[in-house]
mmCIF file of C-alpha atoms and ligand atoms in Angstrom:
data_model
loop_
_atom_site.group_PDB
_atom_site.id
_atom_site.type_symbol
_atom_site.label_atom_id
_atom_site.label_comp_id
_atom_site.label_asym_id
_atom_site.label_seq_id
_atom_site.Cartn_x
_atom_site.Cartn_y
_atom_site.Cartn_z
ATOM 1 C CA UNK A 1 -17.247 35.987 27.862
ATOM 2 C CA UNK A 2 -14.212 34.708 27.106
ATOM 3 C CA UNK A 3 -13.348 31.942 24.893
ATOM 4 C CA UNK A 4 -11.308 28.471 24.406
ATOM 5 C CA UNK A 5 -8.325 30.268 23.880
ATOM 6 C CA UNK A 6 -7.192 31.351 27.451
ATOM 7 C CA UNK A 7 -4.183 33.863 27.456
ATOM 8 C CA UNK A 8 -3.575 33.645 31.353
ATOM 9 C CA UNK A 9 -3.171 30.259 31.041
ATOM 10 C CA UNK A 10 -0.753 29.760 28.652
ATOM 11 C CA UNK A 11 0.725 33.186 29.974
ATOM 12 C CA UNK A 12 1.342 30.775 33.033
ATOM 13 C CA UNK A 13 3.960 28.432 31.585
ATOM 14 C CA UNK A 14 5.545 31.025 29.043
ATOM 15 C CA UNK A 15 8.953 31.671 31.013
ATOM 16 C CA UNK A 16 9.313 35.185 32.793
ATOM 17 C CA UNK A 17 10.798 37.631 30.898
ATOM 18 C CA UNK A 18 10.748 36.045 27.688
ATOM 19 C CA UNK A 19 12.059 37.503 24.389
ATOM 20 C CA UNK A 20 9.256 37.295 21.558
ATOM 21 C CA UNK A 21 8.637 38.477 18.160
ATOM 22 C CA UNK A 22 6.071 39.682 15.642
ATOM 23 C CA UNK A 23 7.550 38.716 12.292
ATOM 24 C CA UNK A 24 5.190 39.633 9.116
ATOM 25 C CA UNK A 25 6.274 39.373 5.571
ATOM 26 C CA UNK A 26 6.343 43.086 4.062
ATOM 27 C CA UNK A 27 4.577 40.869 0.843
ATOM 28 C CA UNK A 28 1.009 42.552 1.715
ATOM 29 C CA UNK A 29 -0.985 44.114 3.787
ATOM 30 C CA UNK A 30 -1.717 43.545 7.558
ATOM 31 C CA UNK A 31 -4.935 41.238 7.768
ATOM 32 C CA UNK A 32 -6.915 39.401 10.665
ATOM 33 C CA UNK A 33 -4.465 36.964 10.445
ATOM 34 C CA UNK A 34 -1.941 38.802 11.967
ATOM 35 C CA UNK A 35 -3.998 40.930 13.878
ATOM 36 C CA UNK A 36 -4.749 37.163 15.837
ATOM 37 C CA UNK A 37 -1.116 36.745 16.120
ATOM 38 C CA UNK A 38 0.119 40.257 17.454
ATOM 39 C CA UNK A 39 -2.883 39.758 19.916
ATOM 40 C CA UNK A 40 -1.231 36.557 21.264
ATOM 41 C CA UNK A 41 2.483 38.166 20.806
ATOM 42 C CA UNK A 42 2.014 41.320 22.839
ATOM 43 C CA UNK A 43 -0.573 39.059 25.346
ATOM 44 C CA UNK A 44 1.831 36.520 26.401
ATOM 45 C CA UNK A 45 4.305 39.168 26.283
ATOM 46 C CA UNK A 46 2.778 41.562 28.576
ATOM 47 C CA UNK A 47 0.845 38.599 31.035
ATOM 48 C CA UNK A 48 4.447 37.361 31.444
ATOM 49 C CA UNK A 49 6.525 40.403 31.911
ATOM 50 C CA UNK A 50 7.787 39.880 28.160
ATOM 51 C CA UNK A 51 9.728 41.692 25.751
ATOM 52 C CA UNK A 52 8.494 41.804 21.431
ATOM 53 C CA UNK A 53 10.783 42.179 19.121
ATOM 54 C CA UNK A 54 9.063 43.251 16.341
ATOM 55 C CA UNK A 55 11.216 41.672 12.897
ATOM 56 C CA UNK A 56 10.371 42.599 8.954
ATOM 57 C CA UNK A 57 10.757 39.415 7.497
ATOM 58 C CA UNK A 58 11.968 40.503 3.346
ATOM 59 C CA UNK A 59 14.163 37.745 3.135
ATOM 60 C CA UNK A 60 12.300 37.520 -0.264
ATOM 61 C CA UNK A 61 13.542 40.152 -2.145
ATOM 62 C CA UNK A 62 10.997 39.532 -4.900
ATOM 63 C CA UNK A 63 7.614 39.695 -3.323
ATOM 64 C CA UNK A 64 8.998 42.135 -0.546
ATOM 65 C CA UNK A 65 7.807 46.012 -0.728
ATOM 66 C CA UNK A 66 8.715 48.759 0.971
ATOM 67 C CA UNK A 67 5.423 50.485 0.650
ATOM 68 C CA UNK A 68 3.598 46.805 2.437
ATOM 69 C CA UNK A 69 6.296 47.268 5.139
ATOM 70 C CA UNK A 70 5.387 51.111 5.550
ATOM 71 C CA UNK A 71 1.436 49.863 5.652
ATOM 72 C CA UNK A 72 2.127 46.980 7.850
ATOM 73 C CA UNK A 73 3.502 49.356 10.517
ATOM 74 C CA UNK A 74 1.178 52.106 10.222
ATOM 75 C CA UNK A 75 -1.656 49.171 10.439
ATOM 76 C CA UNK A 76 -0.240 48.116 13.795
ATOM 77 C CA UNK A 77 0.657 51.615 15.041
ATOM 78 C CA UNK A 78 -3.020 52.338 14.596
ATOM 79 C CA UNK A 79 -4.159 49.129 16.403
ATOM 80 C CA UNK A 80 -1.453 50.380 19.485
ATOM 81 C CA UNK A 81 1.066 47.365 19.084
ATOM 82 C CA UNK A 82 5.173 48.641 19.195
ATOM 83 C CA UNK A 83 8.169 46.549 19.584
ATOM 84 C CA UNK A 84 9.548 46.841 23.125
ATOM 85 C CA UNK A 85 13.041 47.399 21.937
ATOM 86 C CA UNK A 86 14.961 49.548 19.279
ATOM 87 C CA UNK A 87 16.673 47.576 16.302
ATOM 88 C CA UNK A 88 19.255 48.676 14.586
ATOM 89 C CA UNK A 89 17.471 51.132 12.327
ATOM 90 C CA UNK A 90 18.098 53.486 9.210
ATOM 91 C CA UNK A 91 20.857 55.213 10.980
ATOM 92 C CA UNK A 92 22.328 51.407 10.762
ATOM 93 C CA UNK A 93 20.853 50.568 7.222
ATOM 94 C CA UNK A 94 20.922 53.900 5.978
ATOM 95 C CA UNK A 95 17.519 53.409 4.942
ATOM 96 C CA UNK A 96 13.820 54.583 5.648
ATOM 97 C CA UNK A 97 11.458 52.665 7.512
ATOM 98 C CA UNK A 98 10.676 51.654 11.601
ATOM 99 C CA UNK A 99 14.433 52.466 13.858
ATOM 100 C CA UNK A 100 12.291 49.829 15.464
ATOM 101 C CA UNK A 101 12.270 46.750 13.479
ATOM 102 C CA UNK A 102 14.625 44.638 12.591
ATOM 103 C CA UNK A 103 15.061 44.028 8.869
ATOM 104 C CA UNK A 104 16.176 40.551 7.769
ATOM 105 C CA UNK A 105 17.235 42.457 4.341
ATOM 106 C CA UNK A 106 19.857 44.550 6.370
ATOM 107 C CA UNK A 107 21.396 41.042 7.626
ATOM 108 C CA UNK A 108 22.816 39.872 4.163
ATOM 109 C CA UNK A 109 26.808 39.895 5.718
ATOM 110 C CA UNK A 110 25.686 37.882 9.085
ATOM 111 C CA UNK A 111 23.649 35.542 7.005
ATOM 112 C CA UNK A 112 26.839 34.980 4.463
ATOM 113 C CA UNK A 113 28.498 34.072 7.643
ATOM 114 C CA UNK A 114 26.223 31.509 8.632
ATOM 115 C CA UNK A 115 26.309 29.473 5.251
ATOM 116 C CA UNK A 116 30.241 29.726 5.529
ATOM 117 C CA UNK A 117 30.520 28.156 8.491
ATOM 118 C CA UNK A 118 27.685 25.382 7.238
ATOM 119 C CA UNK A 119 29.863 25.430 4.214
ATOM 120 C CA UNK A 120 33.098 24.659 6.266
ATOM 121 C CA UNK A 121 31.067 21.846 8.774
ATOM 122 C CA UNK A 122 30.332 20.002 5.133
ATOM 123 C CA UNK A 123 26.841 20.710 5.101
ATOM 124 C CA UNK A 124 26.228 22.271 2.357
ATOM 125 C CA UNK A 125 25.572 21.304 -1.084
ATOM 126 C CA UNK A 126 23.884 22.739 -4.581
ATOM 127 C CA UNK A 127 20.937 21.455 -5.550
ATOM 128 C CA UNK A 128 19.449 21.514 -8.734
ATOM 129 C CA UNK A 129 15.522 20.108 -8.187
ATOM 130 C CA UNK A 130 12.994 22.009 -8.840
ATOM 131 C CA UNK A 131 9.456 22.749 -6.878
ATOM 132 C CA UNK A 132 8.746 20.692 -10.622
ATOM 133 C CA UNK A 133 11.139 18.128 -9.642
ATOM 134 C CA UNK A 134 8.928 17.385 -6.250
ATOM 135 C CA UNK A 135 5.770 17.699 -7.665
ATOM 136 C CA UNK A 136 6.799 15.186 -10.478
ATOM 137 C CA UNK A 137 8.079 12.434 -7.574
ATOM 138 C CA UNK A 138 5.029 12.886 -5.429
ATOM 139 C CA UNK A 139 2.970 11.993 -9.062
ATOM 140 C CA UNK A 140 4.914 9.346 -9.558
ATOM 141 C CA UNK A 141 5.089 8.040 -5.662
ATOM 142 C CA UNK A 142 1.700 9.396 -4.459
ATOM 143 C CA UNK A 143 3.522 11.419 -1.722
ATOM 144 C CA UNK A 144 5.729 14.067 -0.634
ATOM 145 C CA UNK A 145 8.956 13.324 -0.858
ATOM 146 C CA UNK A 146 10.779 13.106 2.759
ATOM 147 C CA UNK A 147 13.952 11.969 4.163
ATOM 148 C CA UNK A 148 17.357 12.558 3.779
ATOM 149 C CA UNK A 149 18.413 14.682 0.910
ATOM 150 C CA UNK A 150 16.596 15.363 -2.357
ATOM 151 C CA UNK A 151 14.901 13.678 -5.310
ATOM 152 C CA UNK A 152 17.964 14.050 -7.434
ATOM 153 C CA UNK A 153 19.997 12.818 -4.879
ATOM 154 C CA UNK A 154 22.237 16.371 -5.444
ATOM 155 C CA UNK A 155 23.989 16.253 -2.266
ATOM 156 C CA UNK A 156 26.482 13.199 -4.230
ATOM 157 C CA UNK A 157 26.556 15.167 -7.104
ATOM 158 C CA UNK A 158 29.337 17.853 -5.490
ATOM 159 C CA UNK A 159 27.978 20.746 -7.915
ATOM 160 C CA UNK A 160 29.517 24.182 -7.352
ATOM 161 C CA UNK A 161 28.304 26.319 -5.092
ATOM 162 C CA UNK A 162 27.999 29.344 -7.073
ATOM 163 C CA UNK A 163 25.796 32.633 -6.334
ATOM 164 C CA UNK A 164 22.942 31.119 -8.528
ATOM 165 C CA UNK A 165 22.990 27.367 -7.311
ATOM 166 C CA UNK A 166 20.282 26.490 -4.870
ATOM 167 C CA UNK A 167 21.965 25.215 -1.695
ATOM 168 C CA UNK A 168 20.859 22.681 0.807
ATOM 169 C CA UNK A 169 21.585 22.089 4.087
ATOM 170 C CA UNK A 170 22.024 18.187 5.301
ATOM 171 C CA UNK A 171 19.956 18.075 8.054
ATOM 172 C CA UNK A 172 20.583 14.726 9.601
ATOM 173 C CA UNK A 173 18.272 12.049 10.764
ATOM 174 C CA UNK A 174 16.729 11.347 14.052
ATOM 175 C CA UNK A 175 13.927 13.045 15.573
ATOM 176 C CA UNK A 176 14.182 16.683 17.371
ATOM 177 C CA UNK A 177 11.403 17.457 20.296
ATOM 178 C CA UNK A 178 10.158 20.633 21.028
ATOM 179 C CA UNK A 179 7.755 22.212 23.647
ATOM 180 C CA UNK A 180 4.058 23.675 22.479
ATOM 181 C CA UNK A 181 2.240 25.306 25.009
ATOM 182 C CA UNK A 182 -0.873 24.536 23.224
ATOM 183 C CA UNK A 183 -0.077 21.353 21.580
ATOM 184 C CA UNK A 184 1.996 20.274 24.165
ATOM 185 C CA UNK A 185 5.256 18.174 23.859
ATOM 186 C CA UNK A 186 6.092 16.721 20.875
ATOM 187 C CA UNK A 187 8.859 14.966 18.610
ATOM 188 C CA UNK A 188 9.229 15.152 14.927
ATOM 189 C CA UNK A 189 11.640 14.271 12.192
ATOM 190 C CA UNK A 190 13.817 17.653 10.831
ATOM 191 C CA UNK A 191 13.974 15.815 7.374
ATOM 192 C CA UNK A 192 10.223 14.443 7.002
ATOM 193 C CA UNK A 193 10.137 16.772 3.825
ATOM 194 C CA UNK A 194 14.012 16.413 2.965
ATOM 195 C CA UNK A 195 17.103 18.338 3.331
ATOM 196 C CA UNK A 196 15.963 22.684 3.976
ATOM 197 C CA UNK A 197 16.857 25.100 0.657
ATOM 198 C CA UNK A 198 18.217 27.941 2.108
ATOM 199 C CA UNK A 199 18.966 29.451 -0.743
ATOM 200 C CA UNK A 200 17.040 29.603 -3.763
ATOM 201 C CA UNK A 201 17.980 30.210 -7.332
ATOM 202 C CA UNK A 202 17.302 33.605 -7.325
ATOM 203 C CA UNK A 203 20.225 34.562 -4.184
ATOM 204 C CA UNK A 204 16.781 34.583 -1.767
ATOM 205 C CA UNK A 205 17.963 33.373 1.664
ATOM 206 C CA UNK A 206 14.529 31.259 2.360
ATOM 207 C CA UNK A 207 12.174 31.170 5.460
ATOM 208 C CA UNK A 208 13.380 28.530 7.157
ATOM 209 C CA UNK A 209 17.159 30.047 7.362
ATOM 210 C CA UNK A 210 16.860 33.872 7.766
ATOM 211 C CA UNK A 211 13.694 32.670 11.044
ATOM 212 C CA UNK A 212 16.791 30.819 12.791
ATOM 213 C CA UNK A 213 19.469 32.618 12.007
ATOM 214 C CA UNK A 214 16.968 35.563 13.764
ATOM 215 C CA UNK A 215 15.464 33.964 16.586
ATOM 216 C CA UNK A 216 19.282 32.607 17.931
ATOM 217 C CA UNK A 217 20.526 36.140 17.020
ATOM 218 C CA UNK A 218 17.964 38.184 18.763
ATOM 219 C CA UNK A 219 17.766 35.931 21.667
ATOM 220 C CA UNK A 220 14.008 34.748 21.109
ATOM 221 C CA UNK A 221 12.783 31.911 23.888
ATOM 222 C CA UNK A 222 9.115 32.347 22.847
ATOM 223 C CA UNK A 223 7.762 31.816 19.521
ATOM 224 C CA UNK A 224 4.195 32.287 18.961
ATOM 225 C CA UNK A 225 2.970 31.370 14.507
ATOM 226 C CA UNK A 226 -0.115 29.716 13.305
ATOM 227 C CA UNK A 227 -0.544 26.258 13.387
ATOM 228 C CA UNK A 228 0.419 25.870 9.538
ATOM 229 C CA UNK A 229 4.122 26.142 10.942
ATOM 230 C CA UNK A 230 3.879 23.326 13.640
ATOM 231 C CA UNK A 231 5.557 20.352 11.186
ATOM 232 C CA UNK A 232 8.263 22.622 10.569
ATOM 233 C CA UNK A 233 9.540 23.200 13.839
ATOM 234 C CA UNK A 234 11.655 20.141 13.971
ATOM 235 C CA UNK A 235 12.944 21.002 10.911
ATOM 236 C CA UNK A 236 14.050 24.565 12.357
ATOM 237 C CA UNK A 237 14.965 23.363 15.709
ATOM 238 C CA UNK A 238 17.617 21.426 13.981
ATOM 239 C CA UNK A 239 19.001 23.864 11.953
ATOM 240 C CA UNK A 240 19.547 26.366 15.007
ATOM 241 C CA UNK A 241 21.317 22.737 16.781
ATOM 242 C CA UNK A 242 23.322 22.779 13.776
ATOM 243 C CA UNK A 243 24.028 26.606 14.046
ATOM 244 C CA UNK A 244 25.095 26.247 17.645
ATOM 245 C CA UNK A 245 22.180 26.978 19.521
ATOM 246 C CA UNK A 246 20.459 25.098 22.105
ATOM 247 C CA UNK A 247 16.665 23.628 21.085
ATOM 248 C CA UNK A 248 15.349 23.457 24.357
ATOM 249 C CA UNK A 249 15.867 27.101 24.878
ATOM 250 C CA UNK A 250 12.705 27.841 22.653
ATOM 251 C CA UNK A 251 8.972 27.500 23.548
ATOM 252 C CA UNK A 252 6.591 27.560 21.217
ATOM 253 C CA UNK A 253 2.508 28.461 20.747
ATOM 254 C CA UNK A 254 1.535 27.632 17.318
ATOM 255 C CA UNK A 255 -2.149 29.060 17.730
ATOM 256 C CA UNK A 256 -5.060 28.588 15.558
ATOM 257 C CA UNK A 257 -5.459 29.806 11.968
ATOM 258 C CA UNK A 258 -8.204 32.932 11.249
ATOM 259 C CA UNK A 259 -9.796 31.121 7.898
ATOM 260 C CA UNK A 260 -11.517 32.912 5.602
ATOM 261 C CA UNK A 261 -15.627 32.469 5.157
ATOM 262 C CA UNK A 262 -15.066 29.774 2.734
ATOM 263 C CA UNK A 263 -12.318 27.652 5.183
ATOM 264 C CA UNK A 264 -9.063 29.083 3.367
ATOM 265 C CA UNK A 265 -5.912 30.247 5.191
ATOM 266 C CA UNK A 266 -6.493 34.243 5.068
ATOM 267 C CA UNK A 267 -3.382 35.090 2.515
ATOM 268 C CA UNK A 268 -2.595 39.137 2.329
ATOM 269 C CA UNK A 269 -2.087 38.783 -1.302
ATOM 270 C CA UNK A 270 -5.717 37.575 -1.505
ATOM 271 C CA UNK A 271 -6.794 40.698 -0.170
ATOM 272 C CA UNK A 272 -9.015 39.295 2.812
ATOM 273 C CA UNK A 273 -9.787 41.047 5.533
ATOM 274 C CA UNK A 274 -7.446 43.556 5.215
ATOM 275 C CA UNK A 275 -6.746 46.224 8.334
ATOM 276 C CA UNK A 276 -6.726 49.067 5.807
ATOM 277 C CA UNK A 277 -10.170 47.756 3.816
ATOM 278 C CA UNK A 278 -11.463 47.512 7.801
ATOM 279 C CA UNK A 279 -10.566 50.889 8.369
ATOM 280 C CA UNK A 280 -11.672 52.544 5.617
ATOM 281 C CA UNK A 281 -14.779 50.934 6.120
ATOM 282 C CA UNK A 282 -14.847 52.950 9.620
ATOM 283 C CA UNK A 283 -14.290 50.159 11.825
ATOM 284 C CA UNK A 284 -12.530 51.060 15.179
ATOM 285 C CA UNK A 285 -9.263 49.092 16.407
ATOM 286 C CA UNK A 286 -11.528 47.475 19.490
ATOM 287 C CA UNK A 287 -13.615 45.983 16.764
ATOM 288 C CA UNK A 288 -10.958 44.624 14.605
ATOM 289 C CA UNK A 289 -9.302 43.291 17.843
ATOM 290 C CA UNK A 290 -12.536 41.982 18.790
ATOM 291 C CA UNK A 291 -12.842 40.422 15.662
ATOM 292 C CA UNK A 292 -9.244 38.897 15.281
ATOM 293 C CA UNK A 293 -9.775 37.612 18.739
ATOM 294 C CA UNK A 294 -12.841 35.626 18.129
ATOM 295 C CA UNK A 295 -11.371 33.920 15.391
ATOM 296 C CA UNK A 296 -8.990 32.247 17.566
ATOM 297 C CA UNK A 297 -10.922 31.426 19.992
ATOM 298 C CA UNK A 298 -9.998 34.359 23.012
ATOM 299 C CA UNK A 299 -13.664 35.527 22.214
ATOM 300 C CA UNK A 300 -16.445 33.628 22.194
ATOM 301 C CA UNK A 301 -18.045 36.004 19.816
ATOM 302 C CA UNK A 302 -16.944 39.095 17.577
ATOM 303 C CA UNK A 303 -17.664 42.183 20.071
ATOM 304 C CA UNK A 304 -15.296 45.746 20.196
ATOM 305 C CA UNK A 305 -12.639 45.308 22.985
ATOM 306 C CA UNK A 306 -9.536 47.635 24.054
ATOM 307 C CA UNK A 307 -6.357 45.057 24.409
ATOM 308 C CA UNK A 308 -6.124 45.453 27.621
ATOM 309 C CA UNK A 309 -9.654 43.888 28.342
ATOM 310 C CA UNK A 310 -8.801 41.094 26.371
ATOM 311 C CA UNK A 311 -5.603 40.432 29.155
ATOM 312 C CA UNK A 312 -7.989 40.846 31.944
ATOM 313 C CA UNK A 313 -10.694 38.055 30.459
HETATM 314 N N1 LIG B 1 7.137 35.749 8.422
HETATM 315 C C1 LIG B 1 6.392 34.610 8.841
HETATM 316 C C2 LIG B 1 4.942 34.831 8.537
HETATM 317 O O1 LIG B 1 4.553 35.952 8.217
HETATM 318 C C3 LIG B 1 6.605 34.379 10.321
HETATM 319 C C4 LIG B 1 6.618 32.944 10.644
HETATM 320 C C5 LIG B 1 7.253 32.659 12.024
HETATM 321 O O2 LIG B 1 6.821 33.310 12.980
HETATM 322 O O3 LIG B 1 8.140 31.825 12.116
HETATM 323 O O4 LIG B 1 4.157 33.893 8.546
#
């Protein structure tokens, strides 16, 4: 039996040919989390005559690892998902890993590029809040900050912008709609949690930068995430208006989360349900597919199933 969660269906509205991406964090391990995710990636992808990109996203040059990005692949090799399309690889980077994936840490020039031309539209000022400085405003206002700007009101301040100055991006007001397969249409406000860092203290480009700056490069029109990422897509959607890009060119399916047994987000640096504890505990791919795909909903019920079943339910 099949479940809530019907592939075909949304496979139905995604637009032929689409460009998609599987984008993990190289901060862990592969877990059922994104085992859910590739499931709906490569699905829509292959019910819809789709291309995946597949992207290492080690924008954050702290927590990133080679050794999760080696795992992370092998983890996905083993479960049978590849990217459809060769990346500019070591021969390009002159270093190890997939000639397959794109590596947001091999991007550092295009990425400078971006936040000059921000820089030179005025956009772009140093910031010197803290994640302290937000938590102290929601104590004192019983809510997250939101609107334009900052708590320190830092984009009046003019501070330098030098290599260890947080920079913020003005994102504007007004409201930015997007399409959601599953969620349907739907409007939101970029700034509802203030002006985007996109780059923190430390030189880090963040999330919410190096995902647009990706998804306009590599020509995404289909983004498929976990729910957690729905109130940020007006947000994004506005920064890749502001970099030139068109906002209606994206769809997105922001699917259900896998929680863990006690109702948290499943977090790889938690250790939960890890693909490599999973296989060392003999399970097959079919049963960790079956298993990922259950927790979403395309099951009704944990059972072993080859990928390609999973289409044809
Ligand atoms: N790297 C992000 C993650 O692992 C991807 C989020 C996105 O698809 O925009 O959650």
């Amino acid at each position: 039996m099949t479940g809530r969660l019907r592939l075909a269906a949304l496979a139905a509205a995604v637009p032929p040919g689409a460009r998609t991406r599987f984008a993990p964090a190289p901060t862990g391990y592969l877990h059922l989390g994104h085992v859910a995710n590739a499931l709906v990636v490569w699905g829509l992808a292959r019910l819809a005559g789709g291309t995946v990109v597949l992207r290492i996203e080690d924008h954050d040059r702290v927590r990133s690892r080679p050794a999760f990005e080696a795992a992370l692949l092998d983890d996905l090799a083993w479960l049978g998902f590849s990217a459809d399309e060769p990346a500019p690889g070591p021969a390009v980077s002159g270093r190890g890993g997939s000639p397959a994936a794109y590596r947001q840490s091999d991007r550092e020039a295009r990425y400078r590029a971006v936040l000059e031309a921000l820089v030179a539209a005025g956009r772009v000022y140093g910031c010197r809040c803290s994640r302290a400085t937000f938590a102290r405003w929601r104590e004192e206002h019983g809510r997250d900050w939101s609107g334009p700007g900052c708590p320190g009101g830092c984009r009046g301040l003019g501070l330098p912008l030098e290599p260890r100055t947080p920079l913020r991006v003005a994102v504007g007001d007004g409201v930015e709609p997007y399409r959601d397969l599953l969620h349907g249409p739907g409007a939101g406000a970029p700034d509802a949690s203030g002006d985007v860092l996109v780059r923190d203290r430390d030189g880090n480009w963040t999330y919410h930068f190096a995902v647009v700056v990706d998804d306009l490069d590599q020509g995404i029109d289909l983004v498929v995430r976990g729910e957690d990422l729905l109130a940020a897509t007006p947000l994004q959607l506005r920064l890749r208006r502001l970099l030139g890009g068109d906002p209606a060119r994206l769809v997105f399916v922001h699917h259900p989360l896998v929680r863990a047994a006690d109702g948290r987000k499943l977090s790889k640096s938690a250790g939960d349900s890890g693909v490599r504890e999973l296989r060392a505990a003999g399970w097959s791919p079919e049963r960790v597919i079956g298993a990922a795909a259950a927790a979403i909903g395309l099951l009704d019920a944990p059972r072993p199933i080859r990928f390609e079943d999973l289409l044809e339910g």
